[in-house]
Short mmCIF file of C-alpha atoms in Angstrom, two decimals:
data_model
loop_
_atom_site.label_atom_id
_atom_site.label_comp_id
_atom_site.label_asym_id
_atom_site.label_seq_id
_atom_site.Cartn_x
_atom_site.Cartn_y
_atom_site.Cartn_z
CA UNK A 164 32.56 22.89 25.56
CA UNK A 165 36.08 21.68 25.66
CA UNK A 166 37.35 19.38 22.86
CA UNK A 167 39.64 17.59 25.47
CA UNK A 168 38.55 13.52 25.66
CA UNK A 169 39.26 14.02 29.57
CA UNK A 170 36.15 15.99 30.02
CA UNK A 171 34.08 13.01 29.04
CA UNK A 172 32.49 10.93 31.79
CA UNK A 173 33.72 7.54 32.36
CA UNK A 174 30.13 6.25 33.16
CA UNK A 175 28.49 4.59 30.01
CA UNK A 176 25.00 5.75 30.97
CA UNK A 177 26.13 9.24 31.36
CA UNK A 178 28.31 9.12 28.10
CA UNK A 179 25.08 7.80 26.33
CA UNK A 180 22.89 10.72 27.79
CA UNK A 181 25.49 13.17 26.92
CA UNK A 182 25.52 11.83 23.20
CA UNK A 183 21.58 11.90 23.06
CA UNK A 184 21.76 15.46 24.43
CA UNK A 185 23.88 16.74 21.84
CA UNK A 186 21.89 14.73 18.95
CA UNK A 187 18.68 16.70 20.38
CA UNK A 188 20.69 19.89 20.04
CA UNK A 189 21.86 19.26 16.72
CA UNK A 190 18.33 18.34 15.47
CA UNK A 191 17.00 21.82 16.83
CA UNK A 192 19.66 23.71 15.32
CA UNK A 193 18.98 22.12 12.25
CA UNK A 194 15.16 22.92 12.22
CA UNK A 195 16.01 26.36 13.24
CA UNK A 196 18.44 26.91 10.18
CA UNK A 197 15.78 25.48 7.97
CA UNK A 198 12.85 27.97 9.32
CA UNK A 199 15.51 30.90 9.04
CA UNK A 200 16.09 30.00 5.49
CA UNK A 201 12.06 29.80 4.99
CA UNK A 202 12.01 33.26 6.46
CA UNK A 203 14.73 34.61 4.26
CA UNK A 204 12.93 33.39 1.08
CA UNK A 205 9.45 34.82 2.84
CA UNK A 206 11.20 38.45 3.23
CA UNK A 207 12.69 38.23 -0.25
CA UNK A 208 9.20 37.56 -1.53
CA UNK A 209 7.56 40.38 0.26
CA UNK A 210 10.25 42.86 -0.76
CA UNK A 211 9.76 41.88 -4.19
CA UNK A 212 5.96 42.12 -3.80
CA UNK A 213 6.27 45.64 -2.47
CA UNK A 214 8.64 46.88 -5.01
CA UNK A 215 6.40 45.86 -7.79
CA UNK A 216 3.59 47.39 -6.26
CA UNK A 217 5.26 50.53 -5.24
CA UNK A 218 6.99 50.97 -8.67
CA UNK A 219 5.50 48.65 -11.07
CA UNK A 220 3.40 49.44 -14.08
CA UNK A 221 -0.52 49.20 -13.15
CA UNK A 222 -1.52 46.38 -15.80
CA UNK A 223 -3.04 42.66 -15.76
CA UNK A 224 0.17 41.31 -16.14
CA UNK A 225 1.47 43.17 -13.01
CA UNK A 226 -1.87 41.98 -11.08
CA UNK A 227 -0.74 38.46 -12.17
CA UNK A 228 2.48 38.64 -10.82
CA UNK A 229 1.23 40.03 -7.61
CA UNK A 230 -1.00 36.97 -7.20
CA UNK A 231 2.06 34.59 -8.06
CA UNK A 232 4.05 36.21 -5.35
CA UNK A 233 0.92 36.08 -2.93
CA UNK A 234 0.68 32.26 -3.71
CA UNK A 235 4.44 31.82 -2.99
CA UNK A 236 4.33 33.78 0.41
CA UNK A 237 1.43 31.50 1.07
CA UNK A 238 3.50 28.32 0.41
CA UNK A 239 6.54 29.58 2.65
CA UNK A 240 4.09 30.44 5.53
CA UNK A 241 2.70 26.90 5.43
CA UNK A 242 6.00 25.00 5.22
CA UNK A 243 7.23 27.46 8.26
CA UNK A 244 3.99 26.08 10.08
CA UNK A 245 4.52 22.45 8.74
CA UNK A 246 8.24 22.37 10.03
CA UNK A 247 7.67 23.88 13.44
CA UNK A 248 8.27 21.80 16.55
CA UNK A 249 5.82 19.41 17.39
CA UNK A 250 4.88 20.91 20.99
CA UNK A 251 3.88 23.87 19.35
CA UNK A 252 1.15 22.23 17.12
CA UNK A 253 -0.51 19.87 19.70
CA UNK A 254 -2.91 21.19 22.23
CA UNK A 255 -2.12 21.00 25.63
CA UNK A 256 -2.93 21.86 29.20
CA UNK A 257 -0.50 24.22 29.83
CA UNK A 258 -0.80 27.72 28.38
CA UNK A 259 2.69 29.65 28.80
CA UNK A 260 4.91 29.15 25.77
CA UNK A 261 7.56 31.55 24.49
CA UNK A 262 6.14 32.19 20.97
CA UNK A 263 2.46 33.00 22.19
CA UNK A 264 1.60 35.97 20.18
CA UNK A 265 -0.35 38.88 21.27
CA UNK A 266 -3.84 39.02 19.80
CA UNK A 267 -6.99 41.13 20.13
CA UNK A 268 -10.15 40.01 21.31
CA UNK A 269 -12.32 38.24 18.66
CA UNK A 270 -15.09 40.19 17.10
CA UNK A 271 -17.96 41.08 19.74
CA UNK A 272 -20.60 40.77 17.09
CA UNK A 273 -20.31 37.06 16.42
CA UNK A 274 -22.50 34.72 18.17
CA UNK A 275 -20.82 33.19 21.28
CA UNK A 276 -21.52 29.41 22.44
CA UNK A 277 -20.42 28.81 26.08
CA UNK A 278 -19.21 25.55 26.89
CA UNK A 279 -18.58 24.85 30.66
CA UNK A 280 -15.96 22.45 31.80
CA UNK A 281 -16.75 21.69 35.55
CA UNK A 282 -13.97 20.82 37.99
CA UNK A 283 -13.07 17.21 38.55
CA UNK A 284 -14.57 17.08 42.07
CA UNK A 285 -14.27 14.07 44.40
CA UNK A 286 -17.68 12.41 45.68
CA UNK A 287 -20.35 14.76 46.89
CA UNK A 288 -18.52 17.44 45.42
CA UNK A 289 -15.57 17.48 47.83
CA UNK A 290 -11.80 17.63 47.04
CA UNK A 291 -10.64 14.62 45.12
CA UNK A 292 -7.65 14.33 47.16
CA UNK A 293 -8.75 14.32 50.94
CA UNK A 294 -12.65 15.06 50.66
CA UNK A 295 -12.61 18.41 52.08
CA UNK A 296 -14.74 21.44 51.16
CA UNK A 297 -14.12 23.18 47.76
CA UNK A 298 -14.20 27.05 47.25
CA UNK A 299 -14.14 29.10 44.10
CA UNK A 300 -10.71 30.30 43.29
CA UNK A 301 -11.63 31.86 39.65
CA UNK A 302 -12.30 30.95 36.31
CA UNK A 303 -10.22 30.40 33.10
CA UNK A 304 -11.99 31.77 29.91
CA UNK A 305 -10.84 30.85 26.48
CA UNK A 306 -12.42 32.03 23.30
CA UNK A 307 -11.86 29.96 20.08
CA UNK A 308 -12.89 31.09 16.60
CA UNK A 309 -14.86 28.15 15.04
CA UNK A 310 -16.92 27.91 11.73
CA UNK A 311 -20.18 26.32 11.51
CA UNK A 312 -21.62 25.98 7.85
CA UNK A 313 -22.86 29.24 7.00
CA UNK A 314 -21.73 31.34 9.81
CA UNK A 315 -18.56 32.13 12.03
CA UNK A 316 -19.21 31.65 16.12
CA UNK A 317 -17.12 31.93 18.67
CA UNK A 318 -16.77 29.26 21.44
CA UNK A 319 -16.02 30.30 24.73
CA UNK A 320 -14.41 27.48 27.02
CA UNK A 321 -15.30 28.25 30.51
CA UNK A 322 -13.20 26.33 33.21
CA UNK A 323 -13.83 27.18 36.95
CA UNK A 324 -11.01 26.68 39.36
CA UNK A 325 -11.50 25.35 42.79
CA UNK A 326 -9.45 25.37 45.75
CA UNK A 327 -9.73 22.78 48.91
CA UNK A 328 -9.88 24.62 52.46
CA UNK A 329 -8.50 21.85 54.08
CA UNK A 330 -5.34 20.81 51.91
CA UNK A 331 -5.28 23.56 49.30
CA UNK A 332 -5.45 21.43 46.42
CA UNK A 333 -6.55 23.17 43.24
CA UNK A 334 -8.76 21.46 40.83
CA UNK A 335 -9.74 22.55 37.38
CA UNK A 336 -10.68 20.75 34.21
CA UNK A 337 -8.15 20.63 31.65
CA UNK A 338 -8.40 22.68 28.55
CA UNK A 339 -9.90 20.61 25.66
CA UNK A 340 -7.41 19.36 23.10
CA UNK A 341 -7.21 22.03 20.08
CA UNK A 342 -5.67 21.14 16.61
CA UNK A 343 -3.38 24.22 16.70
CA UNK A 344 -1.95 25.30 19.71
CA UNK A 345 -0.61 28.75 18.52
CA UNK A 346 -3.82 30.19 17.57
CA UNK A 347 -7.66 30.37 18.36
CA UNK A 348 -8.79 28.28 15.45
CA UNK A 349 -11.16 25.70 16.05
CA UNK A 350 -11.55 22.43 14.20
CA UNK A 351 -14.55 23.73 12.02
CA UNK A 352 -12.55 26.66 10.93
CA UNK A 353 -9.64 24.70 9.94
CA UNK A 354 -11.94 22.29 8.16
CA UNK A 355 -13.55 25.21 6.40
CA UNK A 356 -10.23 26.57 5.24
CA UNK A 357 -8.70 23.40 4.07
CA UNK A 358 -12.09 22.64 1.90
CA UNK A 359 -12.34 25.86 0.68
CA UNK A 360 -8.59 25.80 -0.62
CA UNK A 361 -8.67 22.28 -2.02
CA UNK A 362 -12.00 21.38 -2.72
CA UNK A 363 -13.42 24.73 -3.75
CA UNK A 364 -10.10 25.73 -5.32
CA UNK A 365 -9.92 29.17 -3.22
CA UNK A 366 -6.53 30.59 -2.74
CA UNK A 367 -5.83 31.70 0.95
CA UNK A 368 -5.68 35.56 -0.02
CA UNK A 369 -8.69 35.43 -1.65
CA UNK A 370 -10.34 33.53 1.26
CA UNK A 371 -8.73 36.39 3.60
CA UNK A 372 -10.72 38.84 1.74
CA UNK A 373 -13.82 36.96 1.73
CA UNK A 374 -13.72 36.88 5.65
CA UNK A 375 -12.79 40.28 6.06
CA UNK A 376 -16.26 41.12 4.34
CA UNK A 377 -17.71 39.35 7.53
CA UNK A 378 -15.88 41.53 9.85
CA UNK A 379 -13.49 38.54 10.68
CA UNK A 380 -9.86 39.23 10.35
CA UNK A 381 -7.90 36.20 9.26
CA UNK A 382 -4.78 37.25 7.46
CA UNK A 383 -3.01 35.10 4.41
CA UNK A 384 -0.52 34.20 6.93
CA UNK A 385 -2.71 33.32 9.70
CA UNK A 386 -4.63 30.96 7.20
CA UNK A 387 -1.38 29.56 5.98
CA UNK A 388 -0.35 28.68 9.45
CA UNK A 389 -3.36 26.80 10.00
CA UNK A 390 -2.84 24.75 6.70
CA UNK A 391 0.75 23.88 7.44
CA UNK A 392 -0.17 22.80 10.84
CA UNK A 393 -3.06 20.90 9.85
CA UNK A 394 -1.17 19.22 7.05
CA UNK A 395 1.55 17.90 9.66
CA UNK A 396 -1.29 16.93 12.13
CA UNK A 397 -3.10 14.74 9.41
CA UNK A 398 0.17 13.28 7.98
CA UNK A 399 -0.13 9.96 9.87
CA UNK A 400 -3.95 9.72 8.53
CA UNK A 401 -2.78 10.18 5.17
CA UNK A 402 -0.04 7.62 5.27
CA UNK A 403 -2.62 4.96 6.65
CA UNK A 404 -4.65 5.84 3.64
CA UNK A 405 -1.94 5.19 1.25
CA UNK A 406 -1.04 2.13 2.94
CA UNK A 407 -4.49 0.89 2.76
CA UNK A 408 -4.79 1.76 -0.97
CA UNK A 409 -1.54 -0.14 -1.80
CA UNK A 410 -3.11 -3.24 -0.05
CA UNK A 411 -5.73 -3.58 -2.78
CA UNK A 412 -6.26 -6.31 -5.16
CA UNK A 413 -6.26 -3.95 -8.21
CA UNK A 414 -5.51 -0.03 -8.20
CA UNK A 415 -6.20 2.40 -10.98
CA UNK A 416 -3.28 4.85 -11.83
CA UNK A 417 -3.00 8.12 -13.80
CA UNK A 418 -1.15 11.30 -13.58
CA UNK A 419 -1.70 14.81 -14.62
CA UNK A 420 0.63 18.04 -15.02
CA UNK A 421 0.37 20.91 -12.51
CA UNK A 422 2.06 24.31 -12.70
CA UNK A 423 4.61 25.11 -10.01
CA UNK A 424 6.26 28.11 -9.16
CA UNK A 425 9.89 27.82 -9.59
CA UNK A 426 12.44 29.41 -6.97
CA UNK A 427 13.26 32.28 -9.74
CA UNK A 428 10.11 34.16 -8.18
CA UNK A 429 7.58 33.97 -11.13
CA UNK A 430 8.77 31.36 -13.59
CA UNK A 431 6.89 28.18 -13.53
CA UNK A 432 7.73 24.55 -13.87
CA UNK A 433 5.75 21.54 -14.72
CA UNK A 434 5.31 18.91 -11.67
CA UNK A 435 3.06 15.64 -11.90
CA UNK A 436 0.16 14.65 -9.57
CA UNK A 437 -0.26 11.21 -9.48
CA UNK A 438 -3.44 9.34 -8.39
CA UNK A 439 -3.95 5.67 -7.38
CA UNK A 440 -7.50 4.68 -6.77
CA UNK A 441 -8.44 1.46 -4.89
CA UNK A 442 -12.27 0.83 -5.93
CA UNK A 443 -13.52 -2.96 -5.82
CA UNK A 444 -17.10 -2.02 -5.90
CA UNK A 445 -17.59 -3.12 -9.64
CA UNK A 446 -16.74 -6.72 -8.68
CA UNK A 447 -18.73 -6.74 -5.35
CA UNK A 448 -15.15 -6.30 -3.52
CA UNK A 449 -15.40 -5.82 0.15
CA UNK A 450 -12.48 -3.35 0.63
CA UNK A 451 -13.31 0.07 1.29
CA UNK A 452 -12.56 2.17 -1.67
CA UNK A 453 -10.02 4.80 -1.35
CA UNK A 454 -7.97 7.60 -3.29
CA UNK A 455 -4.34 8.30 -2.66
CA UNK A 456 -2.54 11.12 -4.37
CA UNK A 457 1.24 11.78 -4.81
CA UNK A 458 3.24 14.71 -6.13
CA UNK A 459 6.47 14.60 -7.76
CA UNK A 460 8.44 17.40 -9.63
CA UNK A 461 8.80 15.15 -12.86
CA UNK A 462 7.58 12.07 -14.70
CA UNK A 463 10.28 10.19 -14.39
CA UNK A 464 9.30 6.51 -14.06
CA UNK A 465 11.36 6.05 -10.83
CA UNK A 466 8.26 7.64 -9.00
CA UNK A 467 5.60 5.65 -9.73
CA UNK A 468 7.83 2.25 -9.14
CA UNK A 469 8.67 3.80 -5.89
CA UNK A 470 4.84 4.53 -5.04
CA UNK A 471 3.86 1.03 -6.11
CA UNK A 472 6.84 -0.91 -4.64
CA UNK A 473 4.68 -2.83 -2.31
CA UNK A 474 1.70 -3.17 -4.62
CA UNK A 475 0.49 -6.77 -5.57
CA UNK A 476 -2.26 -7.21 -8.14
CA UNK A 477 -3.87 -5.40 -10.92
CA UNK A 478 -2.60 -2.30 -12.27
CA UNK A 479 -5.20 -0.53 -14.31
CA UNK A 480 -3.62 2.30 -16.60
CA UNK A 481 -2.90 3.83 -19.71
CA UNK A 482 0.14 3.29 -21.73
CA UNK A 483 2.84 5.38 -19.98
CA UNK A 484 6.28 4.04 -20.57
CA UNK A 485 7.04 4.46 -16.73
CA UNK A 486 4.76 1.75 -15.84
CA UNK A 487 6.29 -0.80 -17.90
CA UNK A 488 8.92 -1.98 -15.40
CA UNK A 489 6.46 -2.40 -12.77
CA UNK A 490 4.42 -5.39 -14.62
CA UNK A 491 5.52 -8.80 -14.13
CA UNK A 492 4.76 -11.57 -11.66
CA UNK A 493 3.51 -9.40 -9.06
CA UNK A 494 1.73 -6.87 -11.04
CA UNK A 495 -0.65 -7.60 -13.97
CA UNK A 496 -1.20 -5.02 -16.70
CA UNK A 497 -4.97 -3.89 -17.46
CA UNK A 498 -5.39 -1.36 -20.26
CA UNK A 499 -7.86 1.29 -20.91
CA UNK A 500 -10.70 0.83 -23.83
CA UNK A 501 -11.66 4.64 -23.11
CA UNK A 502 -8.12 5.56 -24.27
CA UNK A 503 -8.80 3.53 -27.67
CA UNK A 504 -12.19 4.81 -28.17
CA UNK A 505 -10.82 8.71 -27.59
CA UNK A 506 -8.38 7.87 -30.40
CA UNK A 507 -10.95 6.97 -32.81
CA UNK A 508 -13.44 9.62 -31.53
CA UNK A 509 -10.67 12.40 -32.29
CA UNK A 510 -10.39 10.89 -35.96
CA UNK A 511 -14.02 10.77 -36.41
CA UNK A 512 -14.51 14.44 -35.35
CA UNK A 513 -11.81 15.60 -37.67
CA UNK A 514 -12.53 13.37 -40.85
CA UNK A 515 -15.87 11.77 -40.28
CA UNK A 516 -14.22 8.53 -41.26
CA UNK A 517 -16.72 5.51 -41.44
CA UNK A 518 -13.94 3.24 -40.21
CA UNK A 519 -13.53 5.57 -36.80
CA UNK A 520 -17.29 5.46 -36.43
CA UNK A 521 -17.47 1.47 -37.03
CA UNK A 522 -14.62 1.09 -33.95
CA UNK A 523 -16.63 3.46 -31.83
CA UNK A 524 -19.78 1.35 -32.46
CA UNK A 525 -18.18 -1.94 -31.64
CA UNK A 526 -16.49 -0.51 -28.40
CA UNK A 527 -19.98 0.79 -27.42
CA UNK A 528 -21.39 -2.73 -27.54
CA UNK A 529 -18.76 -3.88 -25.37
CA UNK A 530 -19.60 -1.04 -22.74
CA UNK A 531 -23.20 -2.38 -23.01
CA UNK A 532 -22.35 -5.59 -21.72
CA UNK A 533 -20.14 -4.15 -18.91
CA UNK A 534 -22.77 -2.25 -17.68
CA UNK A 535 -24.73 -5.33 -17.22
CA UNK A 536 -22.25 -6.89 -15.15
CA UNK A 537 -21.32 -3.99 -12.98
CA UNK A 538 -21.32 -4.98 -9.40
CA UNK A 539 -21.22 -8.61 -9.86
CA UNK A 540 -18.77 -11.08 -8.39
CA UNK A 541 -15.50 -11.84 -10.17
CA UNK A 542 -16.65 -15.20 -11.44
CA UNK A 543 -19.93 -14.19 -12.63
CA UNK A 544 -18.30 -11.41 -14.84
CA UNK A 545 -15.72 -13.51 -16.21
CA UNK A 546 -18.58 -16.03 -17.18
CA UNK A 547 -20.53 -13.40 -19.25
CA UNK A 548 -17.37 -12.02 -20.81
CA UNK A 549 -16.17 -15.39 -22.20
CA UNK A 550 -19.55 -16.16 -23.62
CA UNK A 551 -20.45 -12.54 -24.99
CA UNK A 552 -17.38 -10.40 -25.02
CA UNK A 553 -14.54 -12.67 -26.07
CA UNK A 554 -16.26 -13.36 -29.56
CA UNK A 555 -16.67 -9.60 -30.04
CA UNK A 556 -13.18 -8.62 -29.31
CA UNK A 557 -11.57 -11.67 -31.30
CA UNK A 558 -13.70 -10.21 -34.60
CA UNK A 559 -12.64 -6.62 -33.87
CA UNK A 560 -9.13 -7.46 -33.70
CA UNK A 561 -9.44 -9.37 -37.15
CA UNK A 562 -11.20 -6.10 -38.28
CA UNK A 563 -8.64 -3.74 -37.04
CA UNK A 564 -5.71 -5.77 -38.67
CA UNK A 565 -7.69 -5.90 -41.86
CA UNK A 566 -8.77 -2.22 -41.84
CA UNK A 567 -4.95 -1.34 -41.18
CA UNK A 568 -3.77 -3.23 -44.67
CA UNK A 569 -6.60 -0.96 -46.60
CA UNK A 570 -5.54 2.63 -45.16
CA UNK A 571 -2.58 5.04 -45.34
CA UNK A 572 -0.08 3.71 -42.69
CA UNK A 573 0.63 7.33 -41.93
CA UNK A 574 -2.75 8.69 -41.42
CA UNK A 575 -4.31 9.04 -37.67
CA UNK A 576 -6.71 6.53 -38.17
CA UNK A 577 -3.82 4.02 -38.71
CA UNK A 578 -2.11 5.50 -35.51
CA UNK A 579 -5.22 4.78 -33.55
CA UNK A 580 -5.56 1.32 -35.04
CA UNK A 581 -1.84 0.53 -34.04
CA UNK A 582 -2.24 1.94 -30.53
CA UNK A 583 -5.16 -0.55 -30.03
CA UNK A 584 -3.27 -3.60 -31.34
CA UNK A 585 -0.15 -2.81 -29.18
CA UNK A 586 -2.07 -2.64 -26.18
CA UNK A 587 -4.37 -6.01 -27.20
CA UNK A 588 -2.84 -8.19 -24.32
CA UNK A 589 -3.62 -5.70 -21.56
CA UNK A 590 -6.85 -4.56 -23.07
CA UNK A 591 -8.20 -8.19 -22.93
CA UNK A 592 -7.17 -9.07 -19.29
CA UNK A 593 -10.70 -8.98 -18.78
CA UNK A 594 -11.19 -12.24 -20.55
CA UNK A 595 -8.88 -13.80 -17.93
CA UNK A 596 -9.46 -12.05 -14.69
CA UNK A 597 -13.04 -10.80 -13.53
CA UNK A 598 -11.67 -8.40 -11.13
CA UNK A 599 -10.19 -6.14 -14.17
CA UNK A 600 -12.32 -3.24 -15.52
CA UNK A 601 -12.92 -2.21 -19.06
CA UNK A 602 -11.42 1.08 -18.54
CA UNK A 603 -9.28 3.47 -16.33
CA UNK A 604 -12.46 5.82 -15.71
CA UNK A 605 -11.94 5.64 -11.92
CA UNK A 606 -8.62 7.26 -11.92
CA UNK A 607 -9.78 9.89 -14.49
CA UNK A 608 -12.61 10.70 -12.35
CA UNK A 609 -10.28 11.18 -9.42
CA UNK A 610 -8.02 13.54 -11.87
CA UNK A 611 -10.94 16.06 -12.50
CA UNK A 612 -10.73 17.99 -9.04
CA UNK A 613 -6.95 18.55 -9.94
CA UNK A 614 -7.97 19.75 -13.33
CA UNK A 615 -10.58 22.15 -11.87
CA UNK A 616 -7.95 23.67 -9.46
CA UNK A 617 -5.55 23.92 -12.29
CA UNK A 618 -7.84 25.91 -14.30
CA UNK A 619 -8.66 28.47 -11.32
CA UNK A 620 -5.35 29.05 -9.93
CA UNK A 621 -1.74 28.15 -9.93
CA UNK A 622 -1.90 25.04 -8.08
CA UNK A 623 1.20 25.03 -6.10
CA UNK A 624 4.03 27.55 -4.94
CA UNK A 625 6.52 25.04 -4.54
CA UNK A 626 7.31 21.08 -4.57
CA UNK A 627 6.32 21.32 -0.79
CA UNK A 628 3.27 22.74 -1.41
CA UNK A 629 2.49 20.33 -4.08
CA UNK A 630 3.11 17.50 -1.84
CA UNK A 631 0.72 18.94 0.95
CA UNK A 632 -1.99 19.38 -1.53
CA UNK A 633 -1.65 15.88 -2.76
CA UNK A 634 -2.09 14.59 0.91
CA UNK A 635 -5.30 16.77 1.78
CA UNK A 636 -6.71 15.76 -1.64
CA UNK A 637 -6.49 12.21 -0.49
CA UNK A 638 -8.71 12.74 2.50
CA UNK A 639 -11.17 14.99 0.65
CA UNK A 640 -11.58 12.93 -2.34
CA UNK A 641 -11.99 9.68 -0.38
CA UNK A 642 -14.44 11.12 2.01
CA UNK A 643 -16.30 12.19 -1.33
CA UNK A 644 -16.09 8.39 -2.35
CA UNK A 645 -18.00 7.16 0.55
CA UNK A 646 -20.68 9.99 0.25
CA UNK A 647 -19.68 12.07 3.14
CA UNK A 648 -19.15 15.88 3.26
CA UNK A 649 -15.56 16.42 3.19
CA UNK A 650 -15.74 19.54 5.28
CA UNK A 651 -17.80 17.74 8.03
CA UNK A 652 -15.26 14.87 7.72
CA UNK A 653 -12.06 16.85 8.15
CA UNK A 654 -13.90 18.68 11.15
CA UNK A 655 -14.53 15.19 12.83
CA UNK A 656 -10.78 14.35 12.23
CA UNK A 657 -9.62 17.47 13.75
CA UNK A 658 -11.55 17.61 16.62
CA UNK A 659 -9.82 14.03 17.54
CA UNK A 660 -6.43 13.64 15.81
CA UNK A 661 -4.37 15.65 18.40
CA UNK A 662 -5.01 13.27 21.14
CA UNK A 663 -6.07 9.96 19.14
CA UNK A 664 -3.42 7.12 19.28
CA UNK A 665 -1.11 6.96 16.39
CA UNK A 666 -1.10 3.28 16.06
CA UNK A 667 -4.90 3.56 15.90
CA UNK A 668 -5.17 6.44 13.57
CA UNK A 669 -6.83 4.15 10.85
CA UNK A 670 -9.89 4.40 13.06
CA UNK A 671 -10.33 7.76 11.65
CA UNK A 672 -10.30 7.00 7.98
CA UNK A 673 -13.79 7.59 6.27
CA UNK A 674 -15.40 4.46 6.20
CA UNK A 675 -14.61 3.76 10.10
CA UNK A 676 -16.23 7.25 11.33
CA UNK A 677 -19.78 7.58 11.97
CA UNK A 678 -22.29 10.54 12.39
CA UNK A 679 -20.88 12.33 9.63
CA UNK A 680 -23.13 14.59 7.27
CA UNK A 681 -23.51 13.22 3.95
CA UNK A 682 -22.84 15.18 0.83
CA UNK A 683 -26.05 16.83 -0.38
CA UNK A 684 -26.37 14.57 -3.42
CA UNK A 685 -26.36 11.51 -1.28
CA UNK A 686 -28.87 13.27 1.20
CA UNK A 687 -31.42 13.90 -1.77
CA UNK A 688 -30.75 10.30 -3.09
CA UNK A 689 -31.68 8.91 0.23
#
């Protein structure tokens, strides 16, 4: 292309079209460069793995090193899938595309379910264009690997093709929308892989080994491709969930550490997972509960401030200093009595201090009152607290201040007392607002799955892997809050989201769907 301005068209519309075309070309080129960078990193990681397996010493340390490299490769493959052009992700009626891989047949031993899609004929079975007689022209069959709880199955989509004898019109039912175009994975299989990774904490290379024992060849890179593309499809739904949580009257917040592989292959750094829980059920709130996770590479206070920039209401959290700049006219601070109790418990465990025991007994009485008013409306909760809890808290503060003058100021007991007194205004918000809770247990419960995964395997191979995990965790844990089986819920969503209008994506949130299998504990309780 010439740089001479004389080559530019005089027509404004043509000039605008040329600019848009070049912008599109630049976007494609930029996407290609990003993809090439990740492919280079993948090749480097594969080379490092091969060299270590070939020349490294056989030891547990080497085995752990190889697992880390496997995890890094998984993250790279997932990221490549997530940044792929959108037209490669969503199901389409046409089947010819440049990157279609060559695949062998699915295992013949797997059970087959045949789904027929009749051609859309006109009245009396005639041609929809002219009403003429139709004749068979052939059949297209597409096999999709799916997973029904307990077994792999092959779904064979049969679509007869008919031709009109009069006008040669060809009619055929369109191929059903699939979550992933470049592949033969059904929604059930993708939901199973996501649930196994993020709910059962099974890394993809271990899943691949398990599936191989069932004679199903699903490589780690194939599974990673599913995860990355599914994460991209689910992103609008996760964003809708985040907006819902931040629109609540009260949000519980907490964070925890997660080990993340650094770019230097093998070294780890410390990332953070933040949880924001909306649960108004303790005061009969009508807003559906939800859990929203966010990942950040560090614990700087700017991150929760950005997460909560649109929030208005009560923020129930621990004493993390990063939250301090959030509190003010739009956000009220509510502290956690469970943190206070835990500090006294730790003192009692090490010293059997009668003062620590007395503090725990006083707190236990407060929790007894809270148990009685759980699930009641705010005005009733506030009335009971003012009548019964307020005198106890007043007495407790006087006792704490008196005790502090009688013990060593350097001991752990003094530290526990000073912590309680420093948080007193936030601890006593329960006496001013019936919506506030006595503790932050809702957020701590939401952190348990993260802690469990952290104990089982290195959580994330990269920062983008942490962001992807936070997104999928948000959907899984919110589904569980509503008593839904997370795998059944994800399958329901993945069966629909590719063709669902994005401006109505909120219709796929857990409390808006019906017919989903409940979790086993919910079924047993029914």
